[in-house]
Amino acid sequence: MTDYDFTRHLGAIAAWYRAVLTDLYPAGPDRDAKVLLLNHYEEFARLAAQDPSPAVGAAAVQWARTVLVLADAERDSGRPGWRHEWTGGIRALRPRR
């Protein structure tokens, strides 16, 4: 892991990912499942802002990582709107080889 703050651009990445799902995915179970995961991330981000307990913080981090992994897959697929400055967050999550 690096010292990169992978949460720095997470709000913008989540908004971009929601737009990708809304604008580019057909209605159906695939989109519904991805929206559900994004909703869980947003719920735990709100909870973490209100509850500083380690358990809530750890859950929020895991949901944030989930959103980054899903967004990275969309970026790799060439979805429009990805910003170069967001890439550091994705790289920070990849294991070192």
PDB file of C-alpha atoms in Angstrom:
ATOM      1  CA  MET A   1       0.000   0.000   0.000  1.00  0.00           C
ATOM      2  CA  THR A   2       1.141   3.536  -0.593  1.00  0.00           C
ATOM      3  CA  ASP A   3       0.623   6.690   1.430  1.00  0.00           C
ATOM      4  CA  TYR A   4      -1.762   7.988  -1.242  1.00  0.00           C
ATOM      5  CA  ASP A   5      -5.082   9.133   0.219  1.00  0.00           C
ATOM      6  CA  PHE A   6      -7.363   7.066  -2.005  1.00  0.00           C
ATOM      7  CA  THR A   7     -10.431   8.833  -0.583  1.00  0.00           C
ATOM      8  CA  ARG A   8      -9.348  12.255  -1.847  1.00  0.00           C
ATOM      9  CA  HIS A   9     -11.349  12.112  -5.085  1.00  0.00           C
ATOM     10  CA  LEU A  10     -13.854   9.493  -4.030  1.00  0.00           C
ATOM     11  CA  GLY A  11     -16.899  11.768  -4.063  1.00  0.00           C
ATOM     12  CA  ALA A  12     -16.194  12.812  -7.644  1.00  0.00           C
ATOM     13  CA  ILE A  13     -15.437   9.241  -8.694  1.00  0.00           C
ATOM     14  CA  ALA A  14     -18.686   7.999  -7.125  1.00  0.00           C
ATOM     15  CA  ALA A  15     -20.665  10.737  -8.903  1.00  0.00           C
ATOM     16  CA  TRP A  16     -18.985   9.827 -12.214  1.00  0.00           C
ATOM     17  CA  TYR A  17     -19.712   6.137 -11.638  1.00  0.00           C
ATOM     18  CA  ARG A  18     -23.373   6.857 -10.852  1.00  0.00           C
ATOM     19  CA  ALA A  19     -23.634   8.854 -14.095  1.00  0.00           C
ATOM     20  CA  VAL A  20     -22.055   5.966 -16.030  1.00  0.00           C
ATOM     21  CA  LEU A  21     -24.592   3.566 -14.560  1.00  0.00           C
ATOM     22  CA  THR A  22     -27.518   5.903 -15.164  1.00  0.00           C
ATOM     23  CA  ASP A  23     -26.584   7.045 -18.657  1.00  0.00           C
ATOM     24  CA  LEU A  24     -24.798   4.067 -20.210  1.00  0.00           C
ATOM     25  CA  TYR A  25     -26.201   0.919 -18.620  1.00  0.00           C
ATOM     26  CA  PRO A  26     -29.522  -0.531 -19.683  1.00  0.00           C
ATOM     27  CA  ALA A  27     -32.050  -1.095 -16.939  1.00  0.00           C
ATOM     28  CA  GLY A  28     -31.724  -4.558 -15.494  1.00  0.00           C
ATOM     29  CA  PRO A  29     -30.159  -6.680 -12.782  1.00  0.00           C
ATOM     30  CA  ASP A  30     -26.541  -5.774 -13.616  1.00  0.00           C
ATOM     31  CA  ARG A  31     -27.172  -2.060 -13.242  1.00  0.00           C
ATOM     32  CA  ASP A  32     -29.384  -2.614 -10.192  1.00  0.00           C
ATOM     33  CA  ALA A  33     -26.649  -4.599  -8.432  1.00  0.00           C
ATOM     34  CA  LYS A  34     -24.007  -1.957  -9.142  1.00  0.00           C
ATOM     35  CA  VAL A  35     -26.309   0.845  -7.994  1.00  0.00           C
ATOM     36  CA  LEU A  36     -26.953  -1.098  -4.783  1.00  0.00           C
ATOM     37  CA  LEU A  37     -23.203  -1.328  -4.119  1.00  0.00           C
ATOM     38  CA  LEU A  38     -22.816   2.386  -4.786  1.00  0.00           C
ATOM     39  CA  ASN A  39     -25.704   3.124  -2.423  1.00  0.00           C
ATOM     40  CA  HIS A  40     -24.013   1.095   0.331  1.00  0.00           C
ATOM     41  CA  TYR A  41     -20.823   3.097  -0.157  1.00  0.00           C
ATOM     42  CA  GLU A  42     -22.777   6.359   0.194  1.00  0.00           C
ATOM     43  CA  GLU A  43     -24.629   5.087   3.268  1.00  0.00           C
ATOM     44  CA  PHE A  44     -21.411   4.114   5.043  1.00  0.00           C
ATOM     45  CA  ALA A  45     -19.714   7.363   4.057  1.00  0.00           C
ATOM     46  CA  ARG A  46     -22.563   9.225   5.804  1.00  0.00           C
ATOM     47  CA  LEU A  47     -22.378   6.917   8.818  1.00  0.00           C
ATOM     48  CA  ALA A  48     -18.618   7.381   9.117  1.00  0.00           C
ATOM     49  CA  ALA A  49     -19.076  11.155   9.176  1.00  0.00           C
ATOM     50  CA  GLN A  50     -21.391  10.748  12.180  1.00  0.00           C
ATOM     51  CA  ASP A  51     -19.877   7.745  13.986  1.00  0.00           C
ATOM     52  CA  PRO A  52     -16.097   7.714  14.455  1.00  0.00           C
ATOM     53  CA  SER A  53     -16.022   4.119  15.729  1.00  0.00           C
ATOM     54  CA  PRO A  54     -13.400   1.818  14.197  1.00  0.00           C
ATOM     55  CA  ALA A  55     -16.037  -0.668  13.001  1.00  0.00           C
ATOM     56  CA  VAL A  56     -17.948   1.941  11.018  1.00  0.00           C
ATOM     57  CA  GLY A  57     -14.720   3.431   9.669  1.00  0.00           C
ATOM     58  CA  ALA A  58     -13.473   0.027   8.533  1.00  0.00           C
ATOM     59  CA  ALA A  59     -16.778  -0.721   6.797  1.00  0.00           C
ATOM     60  CA  ALA A  60     -16.733   2.680   5.083  1.00  0.00           C
ATOM     61  CA  VAL A  61     -13.216   2.047   3.797  1.00  0.00           C
ATOM     62  CA  GLN A  62     -14.207  -1.351   2.387  1.00  0.00           C
ATOM     63  CA  TRP A  63     -17.224   0.119   0.588  1.00  0.00           C
ATOM     64  CA  ALA A  64     -15.020   2.914  -0.764  1.00  0.00           C
ATOM     65  CA  ARG A  65     -12.598   0.334  -2.108  1.00  0.00           C
ATOM     66  CA  THR A  66     -15.494  -1.538  -3.716  1.00  0.00           C
ATOM     67  CA  VAL A  67     -16.565   1.601  -5.572  1.00  0.00           C
ATOM     68  CA  LEU A  68     -12.998   2.259  -6.706  1.00  0.00           C
ATOM     69  CA  VAL A  69     -12.634  -1.265  -8.082  1.00  0.00           C
ATOM     70  CA  LEU A  70     -15.950  -1.003  -9.948  1.00  0.00           C
ATOM     71  CA  ALA A  71     -15.058   2.452 -11.283  1.00  0.00           C
ATOM     72  CA  ASP A  72     -11.665   1.167 -12.390  1.00  0.00           C
ATOM     73  CA  ALA A  73     -13.374  -1.510 -14.477  1.00  0.00           C
ATOM     74  CA  GLU A  74     -15.464   1.177 -16.171  1.00  0.00           C
ATOM     75  CA  ARG A  75     -12.348   3.280 -16.774  1.00  0.00           C
ATOM     76  CA  ASP A  76     -10.643   0.263 -18.337  1.00  0.00           C
ATOM     77  CA  SER A  77     -13.687  -0.113 -20.588  1.00  0.00           C
ATOM     78  CA  GLY A  78     -13.103   3.397 -21.895  1.00  0.00           C
ATOM     79  CA  ARG A  79     -16.139   5.058 -20.356  1.00  0.00           C
ATOM     80  CA  PRO A  80     -16.072   8.811 -21.008  1.00  0.00           C
ATOM     81  CA  GLY A  81     -15.395  11.366 -18.308  1.00  0.00           C
ATOM     82  CA  TRP A  82     -12.624   9.718 -16.293  1.00  0.00           C
ATOM     83  CA  ARG A  83     -10.151  12.278 -14.964  1.00  0.00           C
ATOM     84  CA  HIS A  84      -6.443  11.560 -14.958  1.00  0.00           C
ATOM     85  CA  GLU A  85      -6.005  12.804 -11.371  1.00  0.00           C
ATOM     86  CA  TRP A  86      -8.265  10.018 -10.110  1.00  0.00           C
ATOM     87  CA  THR A  87      -5.921   7.293 -11.286  1.00  0.00           C
ATOM     88  CA  GLY A  88      -3.681   7.543  -8.208  1.00  0.00           C
ATOM     89  CA  GLY A  89      -6.523   6.268  -6.045  1.00  0.00           C
ATOM     90  CA  ILE A  90      -6.855   3.185  -8.184  1.00  0.00           C
ATOM     91  CA  ARG A  91      -3.111   2.539  -8.231  1.00  0.00           C
ATOM     92  CA  ALA A  92      -2.972   2.834  -4.429  1.00  0.00           C
ATOM     93  CA  LEU A  93      -5.331  -0.120  -4.110  1.00  0.00           C
ATOM     94  CA  ARG A  94      -3.490  -2.462  -6.432  1.00  0.00           C
ATOM     95  CA  PRO A  95      -1.228  -4.943  -4.674  1.00  0.00           C
ATOM     96  CA  ARG A  96       2.477  -4.617  -5.232  1.00  0.00           C
ATOM     97  CA  ARG A  97       4.131  -7.409  -7.153  1.00  0.00           C
TER      98      ARG A  97
END
